[in-house]
XYZ file of C-alpha atoms in Angstrom:
512
model
C 27.916 -8.193 -23.689
C 26.927 -9.417 -20.206
C 29.695 -12.015 -20.232
C 32.314 -9.424 -21.192
C 31.244 -7.103 -18.372
C 31.337 -9.957 -15.843
C 34.861 -10.874 -16.949
C 36.009 -7.248 -16.673
C 34.474 -6.809 -13.210
C 36.162 -10.020 -12.060
C 39.463 -8.821 -13.530
C 39.179 -5.470 -11.719
C 38.434 -7.171 -8.393
C 41.332 -9.556 -8.922
C 43.740 -6.707 -9.668
C 42.598 -4.755 -6.597
C 43.027 -7.772 -4.323
C 46.416 -8.578 -5.835
C 47.615 -5.047 -5.204
C 46.292 -4.963 -1.630
C 47.557 -8.410 -0.641
C 50.841 -8.672 -2.551
C 52.127 -5.358 -3.903
C 51.253 -2.900 -1.118
C 52.797 -4.818 1.818
C 56.056 -5.132 -0.114
C 56.076 -1.485 -1.225
C 55.196 -0.149 2.231
C 57.993 -2.227 3.723
C 60.451 -0.807 1.203
C 59.129 2.737 1.700
C 59.362 2.524 5.499
C 62.952 1.374 5.253
C 63.730 4.149 2.779
C 62.132 6.753 5.081
C 64.055 5.395 8.131
C 60.980 4.199 10.014
C 62.340 2.938 13.356
C 59.579 0.374 13.863
C 61.047 -3.075 13.233
C 59.218 -5.331 10.885
C 58.253 -8.899 11.646
C 61.245 -11.008 12.257
C 63.517 -8.093 13.016
C 63.696 -8.940 16.632
C 66.332 -11.521 15.974
C 69.040 -9.004 16.463
C 67.810 -7.822 19.842
C 69.958 -10.308 21.708
C 73.066 -8.726 20.234
C 72.387 -5.196 21.451
C 74.803 -5.510 24.320
C 77.588 -6.464 21.899
C 77.314 -3.102 20.128
C 78.749 0.174 21.428
C 76.294 2.587 22.992
C 75.578 5.648 20.809
C 77.346 8.739 22.025
C 74.013 10.554 22.009
C 72.132 8.030 24.134
C 69.619 9.288 26.692
C 68.730 7.735 29.975
C 66.575 4.615 29.807
C 63.515 6.371 31.197
C 63.818 9.275 28.784
C 64.244 7.003 25.779
C 61.237 4.909 26.811
C 59.075 7.982 27.326
C 60.110 9.650 24.076
C 59.792 6.445 22.075
C 56.256 5.936 23.348
C 55.409 9.492 22.373
C 56.807 8.930 18.895
C 54.934 5.676 18.418
C 51.666 7.136 19.651
C 52.037 10.078 17.305
C 52.801 7.834 14.368
C 49.994 5.497 15.262
C 47.383 8.245 15.570
C 44.010 7.937 13.879
C 44.780 10.769 11.460
C 48.050 9.181 10.375
C 46.352 5.832 9.840
C 43.654 7.515 7.755
C 46.311 9.114 5.554
C 48.060 5.794 5.004
C 44.777 3.974 4.352
C 43.706 6.628 1.841
C 47.099 6.326 0.159
C 46.745 2.540 -0.028
C 43.270 2.820 -1.564
C 44.467 5.425 -4.065
C 47.470 3.309 -5.075
C 45.311 0.193 -5.474
C 42.822 2.118 -7.618
C 45.594 3.530 -9.822
C 47.172 0.090 -10.179
C 43.850 -1.468 -11.162
C 43.024 1.238 -13.720
C 46.487 1.045 -15.292
C 46.703 -2.758 -15.370
C 43.172 -3.196 -16.736
C 44.344 -1.545 -19.979
C 46.565 -4.576 -20.609
C 43.633 -6.872 -19.824
C 41.487 -5.036 -22.380
C 44.153 -5.490 -25.072
C 44.405 -9.210 -24.294
C 40.608 -9.605 -24.357
C 40.479 -7.832 -27.702
C 43.022 -10.317 -29.061
C 40.741 -13.083 -27.712
C 37.879 -11.771 -29.907
C 35.731 -10.273 -27.126
C 33.064 -7.700 -28.028
C 35.060 -4.674 -29.204
C 32.281 -2.177 -28.422
C 32.263 -3.146 -24.738
C 36.049 -3.135 -24.595
C 36.235 0.255 -26.307
C 33.827 1.807 -23.776
C 35.934 0.544 -20.871
C 39.135 1.579 -22.676
C 38.026 5.190 -23.111
C 36.931 5.525 -19.484
C 40.064 3.887 -18.066
C 42.390 5.855 -20.329
C 40.726 9.128 -19.270
C 41.050 8.135 -15.600
C 44.755 7.325 -15.991
C 45.400 10.650 -17.742
C 43.570 12.456 -14.923
C 45.500 10.521 -12.256
C 48.903 11.217 -13.774
C 48.337 14.854 -14.675
C 46.119 16.041 -11.781
C 45.014 13.672 -9.015
C 48.277 12.046 -7.889
C 50.397 15.231 -8.192
C 47.745 17.192 -6.279
C 47.746 14.615 -3.467
C 51.541 14.726 -3.260
C 51.526 18.527 -3.186
C 48.973 18.531 -0.345
C 51.085 16.163 1.764
C 54.259 18.113 1.072
C 52.562 21.465 1.593
C 51.083 20.654 4.987
C 54.282 18.959 6.192
C 52.586 17.402 9.217
C 51.589 13.911 10.230
C 48.170 14.869 11.458
C 46.972 17.076 8.575
C 44.698 18.902 11.050
C 46.240 22.372 11.035
C 44.631 24.005 8.003
C 46.684 27.166 7.924
C 46.700 29.535 5.005
C 50.442 29.031 4.570
C 49.913 25.289 4.133
C 47.249 25.803 1.473
C 49.408 28.420 -0.245
C 52.490 26.182 -0.333
C 50.432 23.236 -1.635
C 48.960 25.449 -4.345
C 52.394 26.726 -5.376
C 53.740 23.187 -5.633
C 50.832 22.097 -7.821
C 51.134 25.168 -10.052
C 54.838 24.416 -10.473
C 53.980 20.846 -11.463
C 51.326 22.033 -13.938
C 53.762 24.450 -15.585
C 56.461 21.792 -15.860
C 53.981 19.264 -17.252
C 52.705 21.664 -19.910
C 56.311 22.500 -20.846
C 57.101 18.881 -21.727
C 57.950 19.027 -25.447
C 55.897 17.008 -27.907
C 58.041 15.280 -30.577
C 57.524 16.812 -33.999
C 56.608 13.421 -35.443
C 53.737 13.149 -32.928
C 52.468 16.742 -33.105
C 49.742 15.736 -35.571
C 48.283 13.354 -32.960
C 48.095 16.006 -30.209
C 44.936 17.642 -31.565
C 43.190 18.125 -28.204
C 44.184 18.749 -24.599
C 43.569 15.114 -23.629
C 45.593 13.683 -26.517
C 48.342 16.255 -25.941
C 48.411 15.250 -22.269
C 48.593 11.598 -23.312
C 51.565 12.298 -25.600
C 53.327 14.253 -22.828
C 52.732 11.404 -20.380
C 54.150 8.970 -22.921
C 57.228 11.166 -23.393
C 57.765 11.288 -19.620
C 57.136 7.548 -19.353
C 59.591 6.733 -22.123
C 62.290 8.774 -20.397
C 61.507 7.141 -17.028
C 61.641 3.654 -18.536
C 64.891 4.499 -20.299
C 66.507 5.949 -17.177
C 65.439 3.146 -14.838
C 66.225 0.312 -17.233
C 69.531 1.907 -18.284
C 70.586 2.285 -14.673
C 69.484 -1.268 -13.937
C 71.307 -2.622 -16.997
C 74.680 -1.126 -16.099
C 74.226 -2.165 -12.454
C 73.486 -5.763 -13.479
C 76.469 -5.796 -15.833
C 78.767 -4.388 -13.127
C 77.520 -6.892 -10.539
C 78.112 -9.749 -12.976
C 81.645 -8.547 -13.685
C 82.486 -8.065 -10.010
C 81.036 -11.464 -9.083
C 83.058 -13.198 -11.801
C 86.267 -11.404 -10.789
C 85.657 -12.005 -7.038
C 85.868 -8.315 -6.152
C 83.186 -8.504 -3.468
C 83.316 -10.420 -0.204
C 80.133 -12.167 0.905
C 78.607 -11.230 4.257
C 77.665 -13.846 6.850
C 74.397 -14.181 8.768
C 76.204 -13.063 11.920
C 77.301 -9.865 10.185
C 73.718 -9.228 9.108
C 72.294 -9.770 12.611
C 74.813 -7.402 14.160
C 74.143 -4.819 11.455
C 70.361 -5.060 11.882
C 70.650 -4.541 15.631
C 72.918 -1.538 15.161
C 70.636 -0.041 12.519
C 67.517 -0.426 14.682
C 69.271 1.189 17.644
C 70.302 4.130 15.476
C 66.763 4.556 14.104
C 65.282 4.386 17.620
C 67.809 6.946 18.821
C 66.899 9.152 15.858
C 63.166 8.884 16.633
C 63.836 9.765 20.276
C 65.850 12.836 19.290
C 63.098 14.005 16.940
C 60.496 13.611 19.675
C 62.736 15.490 22.102
C 63.213 18.289 19.562
C 59.447 18.545 19.067
C 58.947 18.816 22.828
C 61.625 21.498 23.125
C 60.073 23.513 20.308
C 56.640 23.320 21.940
C 58.125 24.285 25.298
C 59.842 27.261 23.682
C 56.567 28.446 22.152
C 54.415 27.985 25.275
C 56.967 28.890 27.955
C 58.215 32.318 29.049
C 59.767 34.241 26.203
C 63.481 35.136 26.506
C 64.675 38.699 26.564
C 65.192 40.711 23.397
C 68.983 40.456 23.768
C 68.787 36.653 24.204
C 66.623 36.305 21.097
C 68.999 38.453 19.043
C 72.152 36.627 20.127
C 70.621 33.172 20.427
C 72.059 32.820 23.914
C 68.909 31.450 25.573
C 69.196 27.897 26.872
C 66.192 26.604 24.904
C 67.525 28.073 21.672
C 70.928 26.500 22.211
C 69.367 23.130 23.068
C 67.200 23.215 19.934
C 70.190 24.101 17.758
C 72.389 21.395 19.273
C 69.645 18.780 18.988
C 68.963 19.729 15.359
C 72.629 19.252 14.478
C 72.618 15.931 16.295
C 69.565 14.797 14.312
C 71.265 15.720 11.030
C 74.257 13.601 11.970
C 72.101 10.672 13.062
C 70.095 10.820 9.809
C 73.279 10.703 7.746
C 74.558 7.772 9.819
C 71.231 5.909 9.566
C 71.078 6.341 5.786
C 74.611 5.037 5.380
C 73.851 2.083 7.667
C 70.615 1.375 5.782
C 72.432 1.202 2.450
C 75.191 -0.999 3.873
C 72.610 -3.273 5.501
C 70.794 -3.733 2.189
C 74.080 -4.746 0.552
C 74.897 -7.143 3.378
C 71.465 -8.804 3.335
C 71.636 -9.335 -0.404
C 75.193 -10.640 -0.195
C 74.395 -13.103 2.608
C 71.226 -14.368 0.923
C 72.977 -14.811 -2.408
C 75.921 -16.632 -0.820
C 73.561 -19.040 0.953
C 71.323 -19.585 -2.069
C 74.201 -20.024 -4.529
C 75.283 -23.169 -2.671
C 72.117 -24.989 -3.800
C 71.438 -26.541 -7.206
C 68.665 -24.037 -7.891
C 70.971 -21.236 -6.841
C 73.678 -22.294 -9.256
C 71.142 -22.441 -12.063
C 69.820 -18.976 -11.173
C 73.418 -17.770 -10.946
C 73.990 -18.924 -14.511
C 70.849 -17.093 -15.652
C 72.031 -13.996 -13.783
C 75.345 -14.076 -15.617
C 73.519 -14.419 -18.943
C 71.234 -11.541 -17.959
C 74.269 -9.395 -17.122
C 75.738 -10.114 -20.551
C 72.396 -9.200 -22.154
C 72.377 -5.898 -20.243
C 75.845 -5.057 -21.538
C 74.691 -5.946 -25.053
C 71.591 -3.751 -24.699
C 73.771 -0.765 -23.803
C 75.940 -1.358 -26.866
C 72.835 -1.715 -29.056
C 71.474 1.630 -27.824
C 74.787 3.257 -28.700
C 74.703 1.708 -32.175
C 71.112 2.845 -32.722
C 72.022 6.422 -31.828
C 75.286 6.632 -33.775
C 75.356 4.173 -36.691
C 72.094 2.332 -37.339
C 69.784 5.305 -36.807
C 66.004 5.562 -37.049
C 65.478 6.314 -40.730
C 62.949 3.505 -41.112
C 60.012 4.305 -38.840
C 57.910 1.346 -39.975
C 59.873 -1.096 -37.817
C 62.330 -0.793 -34.940
C 66.092 -0.787 -35.490
C 67.473 -4.308 -35.944
C 68.001 -6.356 -32.797
C 70.957 -8.700 -33.133
C 69.366 -11.027 -30.589
C 66.532 -11.527 -33.093
C 69.037 -12.447 -35.803
C 70.728 -14.997 -33.559
C 67.435 -16.554 -32.477
C 66.291 -16.743 -36.104
C 69.236 -18.940 -37.063
C 68.825 -20.986 -33.866
C 65.126 -21.681 -34.464
C 65.767 -22.598 -38.110
C 67.911 -25.469 -36.869
C 64.838 -27.019 -35.186
C 62.432 -26.252 -38.062
C 60.014 -24.390 -35.755
C 57.407 -22.076 -37.295
C 57.737 -19.005 -35.046
C 57.755 -15.255 -35.607
C 61.137 -14.795 -33.974
C 61.267 -11.023 -34.407
C 57.930 -10.515 -32.620
C 58.738 -12.883 -29.766
C 62.211 -11.436 -29.304
C 60.826 -7.909 -28.986
C 58.382 -9.215 -26.377
C 61.264 -10.815 -24.472
C 63.252 -7.584 -24.699
C 60.269 -5.655 -23.335
C 59.986 -8.168 -20.491
C 63.691 -7.704 -19.741
C 63.151 -3.956 -19.474
C 60.324 -4.545 -17.000
C 62.583 -6.842 -14.973
C 65.292 -4.185 -14.883
C 62.818 -1.657 -13.493
C 61.555 -4.081 -10.838
C 65.143 -4.583 -9.715
C 65.458 -0.814 -9.184
C 62.451 -0.367 -6.841
C 64.592 -0.192 -3.697
C 66.926 2.349 -5.320
C 63.983 4.452 -6.517
C 62.516 4.574 -3.020
C 65.900 5.482 -1.583
C 66.236 8.416 -3.986
C 62.705 9.579 -3.196
C 63.348 9.291 0.552
C 66.370 11.561 0.198
C 64.236 14.167 -1.565
C 61.448 13.997 1.022
C 63.681 13.595 4.084
C 62.315 16.813 5.586
C 58.816 15.303 5.773
C 57.779 13.333 8.867
C 58.131 9.555 8.722
C 54.485 8.524 8.248
C 53.644 11.167 5.650
C 56.966 10.540 3.930
C 55.964 6.903 3.503
C 52.642 7.984 1.974
C 54.404 10.420 -0.344
C 56.781 7.687 -1.480
C 53.848 5.407 -2.302
C 52.045 8.188 -4.190
C 55.140 9.028 -6.226
C 55.511 5.340 -6.982
C 51.858 5.330 -8.120
C 52.669 8.189 -10.497
C 55.690 6.347 -11.869
C 53.657 3.140 -12.164
C 50.845 4.749 -14.193
C 53.313 6.502 -16.487
C 55.288 3.281 -16.882
C 52.202 1.233 -17.781
C 51.136 3.743 -20.430
C 54.621 3.929 -21.930
C 54.869 0.131 -21.879
C 51.581 -0.132 -23.781
C 53.072 2.100 -26.459
C 56.183 -0.070 -26.693
C 53.848 -3.076 -26.706
C 52.566 -1.933 -30.114
C 55.893 -2.823 -31.736
C 55.723 -6.413 -30.412
C 52.265 -7.354 -31.720
C 50.847 -8.050 -35.197
C 49.213 -5.226 -37.153
C 45.795 -6.821 -36.661
C 46.059 -6.077 -32.936
C 48.053 -2.837 -32.945
C 46.044 -1.256 -35.760
C 48.977 0.453 -37.464
C 47.474 3.153 -39.673
C 43.899 2.229 -38.749
C 41.429 4.950 -37.774
C 37.758 5.126 -36.950
C 35.403 3.185 -34.666
C 36.583 -0.212 -35.940
C 40.261 0.452 -35.216
C 41.922 -1.678 -32.500
C 42.336 -0.224 -29.004
C 46.091 0.321 -29.292
C 45.538 2.496 -32.378
C 44.401 5.313 -30.049
C 47.890 5.521 -28.502
C 50.865 7.387 -30.006
C 53.273 5.390 -32.164
C 56.457 4.367 -30.364
C 58.657 4.006 -33.434
C 57.657 7.369 -34.904
C 58.881 9.657 -32.139
C 59.879 7.817 -28.968
C 62.379 5.070 -29.825
C 65.343 7.433 -30.108
C 64.254 9.154 -26.885
C 64.273 5.794 -25.094
C 67.704 4.791 -26.370
C 69.152 8.200 -25.488
C 67.853 8.161 -21.917
C 68.801 4.475 -21.568
C 72.400 5.135 -22.575
C 72.733 8.374 -20.593
C 71.446 6.704 -17.419
C 73.901 3.861 -17.906
C 76.839 6.248 -18.256
C 75.819 8.304 -15.207
C 75.315 5.157 -13.106
C 78.729 3.842 -14.127
C 80.440 7.132 -13.262
C 78.633 7.167 -9.902
C 79.776 3.600 -9.261
C 83.396 4.512 -9.991
C 83.391 7.296 -7.398
C 81.470 5.340 -4.737
C 82.934 1.880 -5.265
C 83.927 -0.028 -2.147
C 85.654 -3.369 -2.411
C 84.399 -4.764 0.922
C 80.918 -3.619 2.023
C 80.642 -6.124 4.873
C 81.330 -3.792 7.780
C 79.558 -0.548 8.558
C 81.707 2.490 7.989
C 83.456 1.070 4.926
C 82.517 4.168 2.981
C 84.242 6.514 5.373
């Protein structure tokens, strides 16, 4: 028992350190780019020498004004309160990651014949914590940040508390309205188990949507690469684009700081006459309105430039890497992966229309399994091909979701664009924590179909049942939901690609 606890403590510490050292720096970098943070990251200064080659923005201020406003913006963003919010968000995300990932560790330790009583005690506590995080803690934190709508979080006004409360009540109502599949209604006997089933339903839909979108995107990219429909960007194009993007973000930050100063001056200065307030003819009011419109235009320009820059960076890196031997090998694997993604979309369509889900004891047939079975028989290898193929398919789904992280953050940034930059970054990380916890739980449920019955505990009940037996069954009520959301997301992504397709994304403004 002591040995098991030592191993679990070491695993928790390892997961926390991994999240803090590896995952969080990457996610914060992606979130800052998605929220249009003007601060350049390390290595971004390479484009500074090319500033003079780019046209000056039509909205540029004098050098002294830009310097003063930029320093104000940086000092505001670097305030102690803002840093505390980001540090609390980082700790919360690391804790959620550790609690969600430790569930997989417990399943692996159970398969390694560790003491089941110790593992079950940790499993119950961790599962309860994850349910609380997904249903209450993370949504409440997001609602507080969105409700206060300020970087500093110091102005505790009643309106802020009221708006945060309304947002959380709306979330609670929506969460309780999530339908429980009829096949799983017998398992939702208590509030905690019902919450777990609802989380699994949400997670299955999220996994289906993200992996379906990633599958069609990978298939489209493979087709376009093979047909030479996209032109590769050069490193010079990328450097020029980075410099232009940073200038636009700095200009945007300066305008926001100027707008904040004008609004404060309007509140503290002499009030205009009644006629001026009614007609909006006061100079301050006109300046605020004009500056607000300018900020809207700059935000739209910066978002378009950010998306184009991401395409250009990827294109330039791929073109450089594909010239190497390793790159050509990876390119071949990418093409195979694109073909697999197209096959997975067709398989989902067949499952929904022809094959069906009449047999709930095992998943619908996977033609990849059939092909691998005949291939392995040629080498006389004793291997459970069906089990290993389902594990590979589950790993492919995880890879598809990892490939969509940047897109997810971009969508979230568009939703939270009205929130200030530093809090918006924290909100993005918290929403990603919510998605991560839901994804891990839903993946554990899908994991049941890839493991032997001795580990999954199909039909087993009581204190001696395996850990995974406490989770809802994927094949009973969630497999059709996954295939439906997977296919629908693929269709929507393809339609979106048709209407937004651009043959040459090298230069900014190609979308216009």
